[in-house]
Amino acid sequence: MKRIILTLVVLSLISIVPLFSLSATDLNFADGNWAVIGDRLYQSNLKSGMARVDIPAPQAGMMVYEFNVRYEDGAEDTHAGFGIHLFVDKPAKGKAWGNGKSYLLWLNYDENAKGITKGLSAQIYKSLSNSKMDLIADIDLNQYAYLLTEDVLDMVIPVKMVVNGFNGDVKIYDPTDATYVYKFNLGNKEPLTGQFISLRTNSMGISFGM
Protein backbone atom coordinates (compact mmCIF):
# COMPACT_ATOMS: atom_id res chain seq x y z
CA MET A 1 0.00 0.00 0.00
CA LYS A 2 2.79 2.43 0.65
CA ARG A 3 6.54 2.68 0.36
CA ILE A 4 9.30 5.09 1.10
CA ILE A 5 12.49 5.15 -0.93
CA LEU A 6 15.32 5.94 1.42
CA THR A 7 18.32 7.42 -0.36
CA LEU A 8 21.45 7.46 1.77
CA VAL A 9 23.61 9.98 -0.04
CA VAL A 10 26.84 9.23 1.78
CA LEU A 11 26.67 5.52 0.97
CA SER A 12 24.99 6.00 -2.42
CA LEU A 13 22.53 3.32 -1.33
CA ILE A 14 18.82 3.18 -2.13
CA SER A 15 16.57 1.13 0.14
CA ILE A 16 12.91 0.50 -0.65
CA VAL A 17 10.58 0.07 2.32
CA PRO A 18 7.20 -1.36 1.15
CA LEU A 19 5.12 0.19 3.92
CA PHE A 20 1.82 -0.40 2.19
CA SER A 21 2.46 -4.14 2.17
CA LEU A 22 2.37 -4.06 5.97
CA SER A 23 -0.63 -5.72 7.57
CA ALA A 24 -3.01 -3.73 9.75
CA THR A 25 -1.31 -5.20 12.83
CA ASP A 26 1.88 -3.29 11.92
CA LEU A 27 0.08 0.05 11.97
CA ASN A 28 -0.86 2.19 14.97
CA PHE A 29 -4.38 3.58 14.51
CA ALA A 30 -4.27 6.52 16.90
CA ASP A 31 -7.65 8.11 16.08
CA GLY A 32 -10.35 7.80 13.42
CA ASN A 33 -11.79 4.78 11.60
CA TRP A 34 -8.95 3.24 9.60
CA ALA A 35 -9.12 0.06 7.55
CA VAL A 36 -6.88 -1.73 5.07
CA ILE A 37 -9.08 -2.80 2.13
CA GLY A 38 -7.33 -4.40 -0.82
CA ASP A 39 -4.31 -2.28 -1.64
CA ARG A 40 -5.61 0.92 -0.02
CA LEU A 41 -5.70 2.40 3.47
CA TYR A 42 -9.02 4.12 4.26
CA GLN A 43 -10.02 6.66 6.90
CA SER A 44 -13.83 7.00 7.06
CA ASN A 45 -14.63 8.97 10.23
CA LEU A 46 -16.01 12.30 8.99
CA LYS A 47 -16.25 13.79 12.49
CA SER A 48 -12.66 13.19 13.56
CA GLY A 49 -10.56 16.32 13.37
CA MET A 50 -7.32 14.56 14.30
CA ALA A 51 -7.55 11.10 12.71
CA ARG A 52 -4.07 9.60 12.51
CA VAL A 53 -2.27 6.39 11.67
CA ASP A 54 1.41 5.81 12.49
CA ILE A 55 3.58 3.73 10.16
CA PRO A 56 7.03 2.40 11.17
CA ALA A 57 9.60 3.94 8.81
CA PRO A 58 13.20 4.72 9.82
CA GLN A 59 14.23 8.01 8.18
CA ALA A 60 17.56 9.79 7.84
CA GLY A 61 19.35 11.75 5.16
CA MET A 62 17.87 12.11 1.71
CA MET A 63 14.26 10.85 1.54
CA VAL A 64 11.78 10.25 -1.28
CA TYR A 65 8.14 9.73 -0.29
CA GLU A 66 5.73 8.44 -2.93
CA PHE A 67 2.06 7.52 -2.51
CA ASN A 68 -1.37 8.57 -3.79
CA VAL A 69 -4.56 9.90 -2.27
CA ARG A 70 -8.24 9.80 -3.22
CA TYR A 71 -11.18 11.71 -1.79
CA GLU A 72 -13.88 9.36 -0.50
CA ASP A 73 -16.46 11.38 1.45
CA GLY A 74 -17.17 14.48 3.51
CA ALA A 75 -16.20 18.17 3.38
CA GLU A 76 -19.82 19.22 2.80
CA ASP A 77 -19.32 21.77 5.58
CA THR A 78 -16.49 23.37 3.51
CA HIS A 79 -13.88 22.22 6.00
CA ALA A 80 -11.45 19.33 5.45
CA GLY A 81 -7.76 18.54 5.34
CA PHE A 82 -5.10 15.86 5.23
CA GLY A 83 -1.35 15.63 5.58
CA ILE A 84 1.70 13.67 6.63
CA HIS A 85 4.00 13.87 9.65
CA LEU A 86 7.64 13.25 8.67
CA PHE A 87 10.61 12.31 10.87
CA VAL A 88 8.41 11.34 13.83
CA ASP A 89 10.57 10.28 16.79
CA LYS A 90 7.83 8.85 19.03
CA PRO A 91 4.15 9.08 18.00
CA ALA A 92 1.44 10.15 20.42
CA LYS A 93 -0.40 7.15 21.85
CA GLY A 94 -3.83 8.50 20.90
CA LYS A 95 -5.63 11.59 19.66
CA ALA A 96 -3.29 14.57 19.85
CA TRP A 97 -2.72 17.99 18.32
CA GLY A 98 1.02 17.44 17.89
CA ASN A 99 2.87 14.20 17.24
CA GLY A 100 6.12 13.88 19.12
CA LYS A 101 8.99 15.69 17.46
CA SER A 102 8.20 15.83 13.75
CA TYR A 103 7.18 18.03 10.83
CA LEU A 104 3.62 18.12 9.49
CA LEU A 105 2.96 18.97 5.83
CA TRP A 106 -0.75 19.81 5.63
CA LEU A 107 -3.26 20.56 2.84
CA ASN A 108 -6.35 22.38 4.09
CA TYR A 109 -9.69 23.73 2.87
CA ASP A 110 -11.60 25.90 5.30
CA GLU A 111 -13.76 28.84 4.25
CA ASN A 112 -13.86 30.07 7.85
CA ALA A 113 -10.24 29.46 8.84
CA LYS A 114 -8.72 31.48 11.67
CA GLY A 115 -5.00 32.18 11.90
CA ILE A 116 -4.29 30.72 8.46
CA THR A 117 -5.39 31.45 4.89
CA LYS A 118 -9.10 31.02 4.25
CA GLY A 119 -10.13 28.64 1.48
CA LEU A 120 -7.53 26.34 -0.07
CA SER A 121 -4.12 26.49 1.59
CA ALA A 122 -1.12 24.50 2.77
CA GLN A 123 0.70 24.67 6.08
CA ILE A 124 4.02 23.48 7.41
CA TYR A 125 4.11 22.80 11.14
CA LYS A 126 6.96 21.85 13.44
CA SER A 127 5.66 19.51 16.14
CA LEU A 128 7.54 20.07 19.39
CA SER A 129 5.46 17.66 21.48
CA ASN A 130 2.10 15.89 21.47
CA SER A 131 0.39 19.15 22.48
CA LYS A 132 2.44 21.88 20.80
CA MET A 133 3.10 22.71 17.14
CA ASP A 134 4.62 25.85 15.65
CA LEU A 135 3.37 27.15 12.30
CA ILE A 136 6.39 27.53 10.02
CA ALA A 137 4.62 28.55 6.82
CA ASP A 138 1.11 29.25 5.51
CA ILE A 139 0.72 29.06 1.72
CA ASP A 140 -2.26 30.48 -0.18
CA LEU A 141 -3.45 27.97 -2.81
CA ASN A 142 -6.75 29.59 -3.74
CA GLN A 143 -5.57 30.08 -7.31
CA TYR A 144 -5.99 26.29 -7.63
CA ALA A 145 -9.39 26.09 -5.92
CA TYR A 146 -11.11 25.85 -9.31
CA LEU A 147 -9.68 22.32 -9.59
CA LEU A 148 -11.87 21.10 -6.73
CA THR A 149 -14.55 19.66 -9.00
CA GLU A 150 -16.39 16.35 -8.69
CA ASP A 151 -14.39 14.91 -11.58
CA VAL A 152 -11.07 15.80 -9.96
CA LEU A 153 -12.19 14.60 -6.52
CA ASP A 154 -12.91 11.18 -8.03
CA MET A 155 -9.33 10.89 -9.29
CA VAL A 156 -6.38 9.18 -7.63
CA ILE A 157 -3.84 11.96 -7.05
CA PRO A 158 -0.13 11.03 -7.02
CA VAL A 159 2.08 12.54 -4.33
CA LYS A 160 5.87 12.69 -4.56
CA MET A 161 8.06 14.53 -2.09
CA VAL A 162 11.83 14.71 -1.84
CA VAL A 163 13.14 15.80 1.56
CA ASN A 164 16.78 16.49 2.37
CA GLY A 165 17.04 15.57 6.03
CA PHE A 166 20.47 17.15 6.25
CA ASN A 167 19.51 20.73 5.37
CA GLY A 168 15.68 20.66 5.38
CA ASP A 169 15.14 21.35 1.67
CA VAL A 170 11.81 19.98 0.43
CA LYS A 171 10.55 19.48 -3.12
CA ILE A 172 6.92 18.53 -3.80
CA TYR A 173 6.18 17.49 -7.35
CA ASP A 174 3.15 18.97 -9.11
CA PRO A 175 0.68 16.07 -9.61
CA THR A 176 -0.37 17.54 -12.96
CA ASP A 177 3.17 18.17 -14.26
CA ALA A 178 6.04 16.00 -13.00
CA THR A 179 8.59 18.50 -14.35
CA TYR A 180 7.40 21.21 -11.95
CA VAL A 181 8.21 21.24 -8.23
CA TYR A 182 7.29 23.41 -5.24
CA LYS A 183 10.28 24.16 -3.01
CA PHE A 184 10.60 25.25 0.61
CA ASN A 185 12.80 24.64 3.66
CA LEU A 186 11.90 23.16 7.05
CA GLY A 187 14.36 25.40 8.89
CA ASN A 188 15.99 22.63 10.91
CA LYS A 189 19.34 23.42 12.53
CA GLU A 190 20.49 19.79 12.80
CA PRO A 191 20.07 16.73 10.54
CA LEU A 192 16.63 15.14 10.85
CA THR A 193 15.96 11.54 11.83
CA GLY A 194 12.78 9.68 12.71
CA GLN A 195 11.30 6.24 13.26
CA PHE A 196 7.74 6.78 11.95
CA ILE A 197 5.65 8.66 9.45
CA SER A 198 2.03 9.48 10.27
CA LEU A 199 -0.89 10.05 7.91
CA ARG A 200 -3.48 12.45 9.23
CA THR A 201 -6.95 13.69 8.21
CA ASN A 202 -9.49 16.25 9.37
CA SER A 203 -13.25 15.91 8.85
CA MET A 204 -13.14 13.87 5.66
CA GLY A 205 -13.01 10.35 4.27
CA ILE A 206 -9.89 9.66 2.26
CA SER A 207 -7.85 6.69 1.07
CA PHE A 208 -4.12 6.26 0.52
CA GLY A 209 -2.31 3.85 -1.79
CA MET A 210 0.76 3.31 -3.94
Short mmCIF file of N, CA and C in Angstrom, two decimals, residues 14 30 38 44 61 65 69 121 136 146 165 170 195:
data_model
loop_
_atom_site.label_atom_id
_atom_site.label_comp_id
_atom_site.label_asym_id
_atom_site.label_seq_id
_atom_site.Cartn_x
_atom_site.Cartn_y
_atom_site.Cartn_z
N ILE A 14 20.26 2.96 -2.10
CA ILE A 14 18.82 3.18 -2.13
C ILE A 14 18.14 1.97 -1.51
N ALA A 30 -4.19 5.66 15.72
CA ALA A 30 -4.27 6.52 16.90
C ALA A 30 -5.65 7.13 17.09
N GLY A 38 -8.08 -4.18 0.41
CA GLY A 38 -7.33 -4.40 -0.82
C GLY A 38 -5.95 -3.78 -0.70
N SER A 44 -12.43 6.72 7.40
CA SER A 44 -13.83 7.00 7.06
C SER A 44 -14.60 7.79 8.11
N GLY A 61 18.71 11.35 6.41
CA GLY A 61 19.35 11.75 5.16
C GLY A 61 18.37 12.15 4.09
N TYR A 65 9.43 10.28 -0.71
CA TYR A 65 8.14 9.73 -0.29
C TYR A 65 7.20 9.71 -1.49
N VAL A 69 -3.40 9.65 -3.11
CA VAL A 69 -4.56 9.90 -2.27
C VAL A 69 -5.82 9.99 -3.13
N SER A 121 -5.44 26.06 1.13
CA SER A 121 -4.12 26.49 1.59
C SER A 121 -3.29 25.28 2.01
N ILE A 136 5.20 27.04 10.71
CA ILE A 136 6.39 27.53 10.02
C ILE A 136 6.01 28.34 8.79
N TYR A 146 -10.22 26.21 -8.21
CA TYR A 146 -11.11 25.85 -9.31
C TYR A 146 -10.98 24.37 -9.68
N GLY A 165 17.01 15.53 4.58
CA GLY A 165 17.04 15.57 6.03
C GLY A 165 18.26 16.27 6.60
N VAL A 170 12.93 20.84 0.83
CA VAL A 170 11.81 19.98 0.43
C VAL A 170 11.38 20.33 -0.99
N GLN A 195 11.60 7.68 13.29
CA GLN A 195 11.30 6.24 13.26
C GLN A 195 9.92 5.94 12.68
#
